[in-house]
Short mmCIF file of C-alpha atoms in Angstrom, two decimals:
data_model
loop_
_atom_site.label_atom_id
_atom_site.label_comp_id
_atom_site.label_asym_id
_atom_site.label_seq_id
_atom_site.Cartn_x
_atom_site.Cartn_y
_atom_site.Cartn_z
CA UNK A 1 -81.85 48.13 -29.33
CA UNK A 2 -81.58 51.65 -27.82
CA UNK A 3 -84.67 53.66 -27.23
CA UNK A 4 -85.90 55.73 -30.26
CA UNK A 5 -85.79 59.35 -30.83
CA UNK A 6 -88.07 61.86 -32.13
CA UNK A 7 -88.28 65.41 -31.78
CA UNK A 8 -92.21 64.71 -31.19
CA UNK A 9 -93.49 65.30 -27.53
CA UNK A 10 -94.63 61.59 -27.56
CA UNK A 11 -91.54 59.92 -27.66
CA UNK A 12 -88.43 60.29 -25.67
CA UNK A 13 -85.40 62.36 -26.84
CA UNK A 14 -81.80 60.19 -26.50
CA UNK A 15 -79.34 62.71 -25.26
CA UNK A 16 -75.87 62.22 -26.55
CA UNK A 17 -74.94 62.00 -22.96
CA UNK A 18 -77.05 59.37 -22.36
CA UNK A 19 -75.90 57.32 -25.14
CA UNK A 20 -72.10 58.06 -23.63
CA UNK A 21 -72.99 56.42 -20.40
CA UNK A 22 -74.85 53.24 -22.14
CA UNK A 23 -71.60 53.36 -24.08
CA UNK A 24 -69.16 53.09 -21.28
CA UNK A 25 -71.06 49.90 -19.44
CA UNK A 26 -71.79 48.25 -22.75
CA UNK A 27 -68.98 48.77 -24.91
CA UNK A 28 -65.04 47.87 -25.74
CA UNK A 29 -62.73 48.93 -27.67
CA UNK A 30 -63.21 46.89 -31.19
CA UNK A 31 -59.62 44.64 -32.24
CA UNK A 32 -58.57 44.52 -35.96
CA UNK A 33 -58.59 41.57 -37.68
CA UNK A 34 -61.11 39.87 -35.19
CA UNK A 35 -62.70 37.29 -37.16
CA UNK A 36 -64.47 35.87 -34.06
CA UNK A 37 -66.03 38.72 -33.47
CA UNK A 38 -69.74 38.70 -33.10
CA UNK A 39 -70.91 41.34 -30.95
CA UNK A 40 -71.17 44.94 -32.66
CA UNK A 41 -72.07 48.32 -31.29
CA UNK A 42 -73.24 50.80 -34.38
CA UNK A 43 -73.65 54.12 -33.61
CA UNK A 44 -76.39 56.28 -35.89
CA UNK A 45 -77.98 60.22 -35.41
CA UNK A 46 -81.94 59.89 -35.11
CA UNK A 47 -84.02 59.28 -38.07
CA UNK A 48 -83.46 57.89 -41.74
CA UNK A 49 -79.34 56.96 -40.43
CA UNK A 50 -81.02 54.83 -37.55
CA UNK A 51 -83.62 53.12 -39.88
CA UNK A 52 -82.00 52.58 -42.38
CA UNK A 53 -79.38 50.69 -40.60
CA UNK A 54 -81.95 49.09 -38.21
CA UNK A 55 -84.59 47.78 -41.22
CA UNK A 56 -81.80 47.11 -43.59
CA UNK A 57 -78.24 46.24 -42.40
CA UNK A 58 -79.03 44.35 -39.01
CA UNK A 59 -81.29 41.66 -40.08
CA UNK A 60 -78.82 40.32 -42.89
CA UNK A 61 -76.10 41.05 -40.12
CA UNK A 62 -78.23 38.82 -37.61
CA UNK A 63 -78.24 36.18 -40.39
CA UNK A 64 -74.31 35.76 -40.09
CA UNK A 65 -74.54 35.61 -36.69
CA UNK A 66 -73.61 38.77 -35.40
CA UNK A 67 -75.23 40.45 -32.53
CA UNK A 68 -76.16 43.88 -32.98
CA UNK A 69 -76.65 46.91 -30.45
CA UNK A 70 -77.55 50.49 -32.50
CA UNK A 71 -76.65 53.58 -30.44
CA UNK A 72 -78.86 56.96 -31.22
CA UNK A 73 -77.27 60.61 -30.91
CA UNK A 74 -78.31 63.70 -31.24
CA UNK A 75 -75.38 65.84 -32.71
CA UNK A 76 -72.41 64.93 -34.79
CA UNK A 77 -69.46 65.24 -32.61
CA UNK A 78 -70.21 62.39 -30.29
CA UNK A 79 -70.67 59.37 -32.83
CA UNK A 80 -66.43 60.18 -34.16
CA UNK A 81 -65.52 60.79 -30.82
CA UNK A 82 -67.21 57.55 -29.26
CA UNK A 83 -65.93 55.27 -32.49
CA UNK A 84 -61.94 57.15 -32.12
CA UNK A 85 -61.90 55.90 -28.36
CA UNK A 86 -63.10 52.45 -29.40
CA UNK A 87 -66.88 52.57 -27.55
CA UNK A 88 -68.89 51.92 -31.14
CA UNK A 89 -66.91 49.15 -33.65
CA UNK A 90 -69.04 51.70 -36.76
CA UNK A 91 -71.02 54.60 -37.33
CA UNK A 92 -73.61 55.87 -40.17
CA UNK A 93 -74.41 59.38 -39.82
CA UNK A 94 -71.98 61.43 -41.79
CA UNK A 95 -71.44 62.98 -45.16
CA UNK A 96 -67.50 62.51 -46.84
CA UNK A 97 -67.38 66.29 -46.75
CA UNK A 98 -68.21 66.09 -42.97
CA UNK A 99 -65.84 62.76 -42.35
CA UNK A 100 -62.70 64.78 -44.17
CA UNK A 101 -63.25 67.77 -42.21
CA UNK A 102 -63.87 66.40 -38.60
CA UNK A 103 -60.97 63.48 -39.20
CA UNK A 104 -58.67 66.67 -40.14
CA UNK A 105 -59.60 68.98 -37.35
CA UNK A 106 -59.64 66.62 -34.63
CA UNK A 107 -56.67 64.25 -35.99
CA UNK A 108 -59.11 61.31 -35.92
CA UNK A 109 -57.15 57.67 -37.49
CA UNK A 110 -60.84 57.15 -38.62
CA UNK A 111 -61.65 55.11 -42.31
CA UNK A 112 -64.87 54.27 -44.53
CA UNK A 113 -65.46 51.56 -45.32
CA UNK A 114 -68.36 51.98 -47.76
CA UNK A 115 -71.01 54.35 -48.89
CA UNK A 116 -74.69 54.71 -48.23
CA UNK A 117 -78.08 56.34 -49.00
CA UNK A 118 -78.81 59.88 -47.57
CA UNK A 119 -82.11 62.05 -47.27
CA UNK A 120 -81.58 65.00 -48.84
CA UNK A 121 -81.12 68.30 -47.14
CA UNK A 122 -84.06 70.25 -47.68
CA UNK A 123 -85.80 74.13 -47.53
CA UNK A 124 -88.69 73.61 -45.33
CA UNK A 125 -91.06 76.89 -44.42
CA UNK A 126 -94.35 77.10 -42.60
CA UNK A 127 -95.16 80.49 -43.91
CA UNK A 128 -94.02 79.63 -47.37
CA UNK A 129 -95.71 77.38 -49.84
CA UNK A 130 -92.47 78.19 -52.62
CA UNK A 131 -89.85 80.57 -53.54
CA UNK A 132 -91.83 82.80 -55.76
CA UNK A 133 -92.98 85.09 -52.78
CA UNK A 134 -89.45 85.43 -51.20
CA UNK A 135 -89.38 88.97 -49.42
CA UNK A 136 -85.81 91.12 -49.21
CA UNK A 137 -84.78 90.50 -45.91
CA UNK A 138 -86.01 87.12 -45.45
CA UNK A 139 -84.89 84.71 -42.66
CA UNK A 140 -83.32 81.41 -43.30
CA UNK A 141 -81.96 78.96 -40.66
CA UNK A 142 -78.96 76.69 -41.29
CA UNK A 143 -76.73 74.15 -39.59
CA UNK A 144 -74.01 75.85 -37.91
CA UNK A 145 -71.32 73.19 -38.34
CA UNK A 146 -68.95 74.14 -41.17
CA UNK A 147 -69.71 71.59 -43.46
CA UNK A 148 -73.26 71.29 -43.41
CA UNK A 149 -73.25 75.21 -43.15
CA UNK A 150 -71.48 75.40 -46.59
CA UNK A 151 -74.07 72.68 -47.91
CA UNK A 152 -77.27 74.26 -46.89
CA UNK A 153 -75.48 77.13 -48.90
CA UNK A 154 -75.04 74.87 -52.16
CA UNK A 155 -78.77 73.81 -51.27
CA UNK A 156 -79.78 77.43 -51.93
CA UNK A 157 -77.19 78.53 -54.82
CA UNK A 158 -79.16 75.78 -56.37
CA UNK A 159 -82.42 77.40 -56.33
CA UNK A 160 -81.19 80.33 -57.14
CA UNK A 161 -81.36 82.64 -54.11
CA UNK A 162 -77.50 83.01 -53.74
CA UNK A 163 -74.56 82.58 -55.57
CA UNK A 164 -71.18 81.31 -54.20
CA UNK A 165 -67.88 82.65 -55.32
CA UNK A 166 -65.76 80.63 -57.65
CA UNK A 167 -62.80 78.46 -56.20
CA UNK A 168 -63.95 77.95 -52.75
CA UNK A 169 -63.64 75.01 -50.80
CA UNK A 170 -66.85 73.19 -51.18
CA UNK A 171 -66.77 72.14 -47.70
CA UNK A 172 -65.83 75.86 -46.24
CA UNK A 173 -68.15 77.64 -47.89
CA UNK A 174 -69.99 80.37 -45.78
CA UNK A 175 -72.01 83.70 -45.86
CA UNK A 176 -68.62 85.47 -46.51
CA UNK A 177 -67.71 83.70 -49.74
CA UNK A 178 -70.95 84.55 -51.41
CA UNK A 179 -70.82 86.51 -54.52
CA UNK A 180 -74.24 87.34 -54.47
CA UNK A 181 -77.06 87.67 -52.17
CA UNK A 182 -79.87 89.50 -54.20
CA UNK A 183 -82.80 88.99 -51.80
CA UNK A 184 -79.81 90.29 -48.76
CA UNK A 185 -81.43 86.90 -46.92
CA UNK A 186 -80.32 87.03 -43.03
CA UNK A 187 -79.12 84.22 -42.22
CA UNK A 188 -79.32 81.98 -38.70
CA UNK A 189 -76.85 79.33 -37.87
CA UNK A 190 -78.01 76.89 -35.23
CA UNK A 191 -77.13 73.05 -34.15
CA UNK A 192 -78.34 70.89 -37.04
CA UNK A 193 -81.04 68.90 -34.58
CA UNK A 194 -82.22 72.38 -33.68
CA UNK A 195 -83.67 73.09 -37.18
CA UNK A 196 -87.03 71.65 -37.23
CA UNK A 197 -87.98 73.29 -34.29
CA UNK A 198 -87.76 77.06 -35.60
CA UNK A 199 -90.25 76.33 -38.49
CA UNK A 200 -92.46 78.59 -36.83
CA UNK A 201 -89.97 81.68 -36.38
CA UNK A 202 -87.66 81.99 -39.77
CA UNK A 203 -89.07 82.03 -43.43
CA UNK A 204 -87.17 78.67 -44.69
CA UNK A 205 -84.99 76.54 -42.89
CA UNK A 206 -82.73 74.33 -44.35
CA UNK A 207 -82.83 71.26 -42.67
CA UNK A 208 -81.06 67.69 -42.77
CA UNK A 209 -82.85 65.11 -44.30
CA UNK A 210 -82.30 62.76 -41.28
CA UNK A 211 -83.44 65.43 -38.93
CA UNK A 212 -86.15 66.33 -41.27
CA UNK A 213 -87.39 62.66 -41.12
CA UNK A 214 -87.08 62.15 -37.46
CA UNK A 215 -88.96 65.36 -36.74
CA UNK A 216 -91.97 64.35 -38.81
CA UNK A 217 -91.41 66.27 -42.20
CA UNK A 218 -91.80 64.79 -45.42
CA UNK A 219 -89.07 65.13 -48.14
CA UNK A 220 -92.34 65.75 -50.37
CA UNK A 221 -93.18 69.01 -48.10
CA UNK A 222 -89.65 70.57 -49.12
CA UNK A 223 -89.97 74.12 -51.26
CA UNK A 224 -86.48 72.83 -52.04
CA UNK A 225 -85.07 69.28 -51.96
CA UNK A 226 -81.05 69.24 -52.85
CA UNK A 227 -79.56 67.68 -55.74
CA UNK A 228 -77.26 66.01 -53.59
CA UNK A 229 -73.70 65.36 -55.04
CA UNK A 230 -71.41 61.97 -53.69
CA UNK A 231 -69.49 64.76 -51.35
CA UNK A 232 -72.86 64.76 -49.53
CA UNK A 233 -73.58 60.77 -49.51
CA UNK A 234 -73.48 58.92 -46.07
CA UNK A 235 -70.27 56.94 -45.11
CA UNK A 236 -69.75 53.58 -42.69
CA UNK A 237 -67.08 54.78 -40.85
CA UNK A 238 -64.82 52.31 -38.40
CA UNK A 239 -61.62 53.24 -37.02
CA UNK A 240 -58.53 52.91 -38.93
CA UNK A 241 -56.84 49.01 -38.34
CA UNK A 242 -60.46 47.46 -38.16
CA UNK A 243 -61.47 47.90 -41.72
CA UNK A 244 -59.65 44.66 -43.34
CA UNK A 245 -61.54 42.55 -40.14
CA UNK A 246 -64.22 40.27 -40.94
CA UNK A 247 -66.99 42.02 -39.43
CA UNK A 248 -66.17 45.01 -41.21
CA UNK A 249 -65.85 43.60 -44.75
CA UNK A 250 -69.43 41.58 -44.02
CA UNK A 251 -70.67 44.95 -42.50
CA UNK A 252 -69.54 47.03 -46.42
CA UNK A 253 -71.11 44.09 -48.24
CA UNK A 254 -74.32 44.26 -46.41
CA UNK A 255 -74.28 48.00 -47.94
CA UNK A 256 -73.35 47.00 -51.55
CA UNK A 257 -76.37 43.55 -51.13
CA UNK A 258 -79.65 43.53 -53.31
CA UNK A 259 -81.23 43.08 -50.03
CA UNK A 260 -80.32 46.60 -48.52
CA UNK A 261 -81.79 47.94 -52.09
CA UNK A 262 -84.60 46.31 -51.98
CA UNK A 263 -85.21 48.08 -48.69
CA UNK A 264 -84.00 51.32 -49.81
CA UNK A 265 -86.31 51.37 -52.75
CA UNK A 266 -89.08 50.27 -51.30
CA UNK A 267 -89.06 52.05 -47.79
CA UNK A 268 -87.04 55.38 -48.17
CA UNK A 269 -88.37 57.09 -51.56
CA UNK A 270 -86.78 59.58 -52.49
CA UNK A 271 -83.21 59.27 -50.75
CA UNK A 272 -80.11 59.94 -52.81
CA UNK A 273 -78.33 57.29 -53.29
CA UNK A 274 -74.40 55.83 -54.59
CA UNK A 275 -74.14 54.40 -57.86
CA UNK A 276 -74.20 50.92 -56.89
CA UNK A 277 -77.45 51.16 -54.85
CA UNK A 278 -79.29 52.70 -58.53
#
């Protein structure tokens, strides 16, 4: 297994270009259709996408007979990039709305090939115990990739501090296609791992539940925890010609088993989750 990552001091942070280089020694390009093969390399970003695929997809994996290798990052560029060129055979780590639009703009032949639990994105404050004290002018931090951008901006139309314009793209949205911003919050856009480090310096941040996890945070301690709709679930993800293989197929059941619900019930409260997994 690769090392873990944290955002604490204690334990060592994986750099995506550190996973790159493990990836180029340790990896080849997957083959469709391989029913022989055994050996899988699974890529994941730090936190709830790494655990759950490490306490609850590779031991009933291991029981088929597959050997597995999990591969941290720290952003969400490298895990489609690394799975496109054929380094990882899967990754977990991305929302549909996030999938769609990276596929699109980078003309990934990418598939999923099932659905999975997600933490919820969540407002997080160290100066704010709720919403009821929100000042004009106050300072929020989001991701500042598009889609989770126009998510964190769902995350607060839902409690009621902004309100998006009708008709837009759910996955575009962004400070210019708000109708309303009452409390005229300013808003920061920064890398998505980023966000649990500026507790200290905005009013809320808006952080992603894996990140949120990874950094320490409880989904409990959110002023805010999202509602999150299916756009917003995690996908498996291999690339396009592997998903009718073998390993693939026994990969998506291992997803859709009562043993990964079991584990998801009992060890990640609180996650949203796809119908079949309820």
């Amino acid at each position: 297994m690769s090392a873990r990552f944290s955002f604490a001091a204690s334990r060592r942070a994986v750099l995506a270009t550190a996973a790159m280089a493990l990836l180029a020694t340790a990896a080849a390009p997957a083959l469709a259709n391989d029913a022989a093969k055994k050996n899988l390399l699974i890529g994941a970003t730090a936190g709830s996408n790494y655990d759950l695929l490490q306490k609850g997809i590779v031991p009933q994996l291991q029981k088929k007979g597959y050997q597995i290798k999990l591969i941290e990052f720290n952003d969400y560029v490298q895990p489609n990039l690394a799975l496109s060129d054929g380094s990882l055979d899967a990754n977990f780590f991305q929302h549909r709305a996030y999938f769609d639009q990276f596929t699109t703009d980078r003309k990934l032949a990418l598939s999923v090939i099932a659905q999975g639990p997600v933490a919820p994105m969540g407002v997080y404050s160290k100066k704010h115990k709720s919403l009821a004290d929100i000042k004009s002018g106050a300072k929020v931090a989001l991701p500042n990739d598009p889609s989770n951008l126009a998510r964190a901006l769902l995350v607060l139309q839902q409690a009621g501090l902004v309100k998006v314009k009708e008709g837009v793209n759910p996955a575009r949205i962004s400070e210019l296609d708000l109708a309303a911003n009452p409390h005229k919050l300013k808003f920061v856009a920064l890398e998505a791992a980023q966000l649990p480090r500026v507790l200290e310096d905005a009013d809320y941040v808006v952080v992603n539940g894996n990140f949120a996890v990874s950094s320490g945070l409880k989904l409990s301690e959110a002023v805010v925890l999202e509602k999150t709709p299916d756009l917003y679930l995690n996908v498996v993800a291999v690339k396009t010609g592997n998903e009718n293989s073998q390993w693939a197929k026994d990969l998506a059941a291992a997803y859709r088993s009562p043993e990964f619900k079991a584990v998801v019930d009992s060890q990640f409260p609180g996650y949203s989750k796809p119908a079949f997994l309820k």
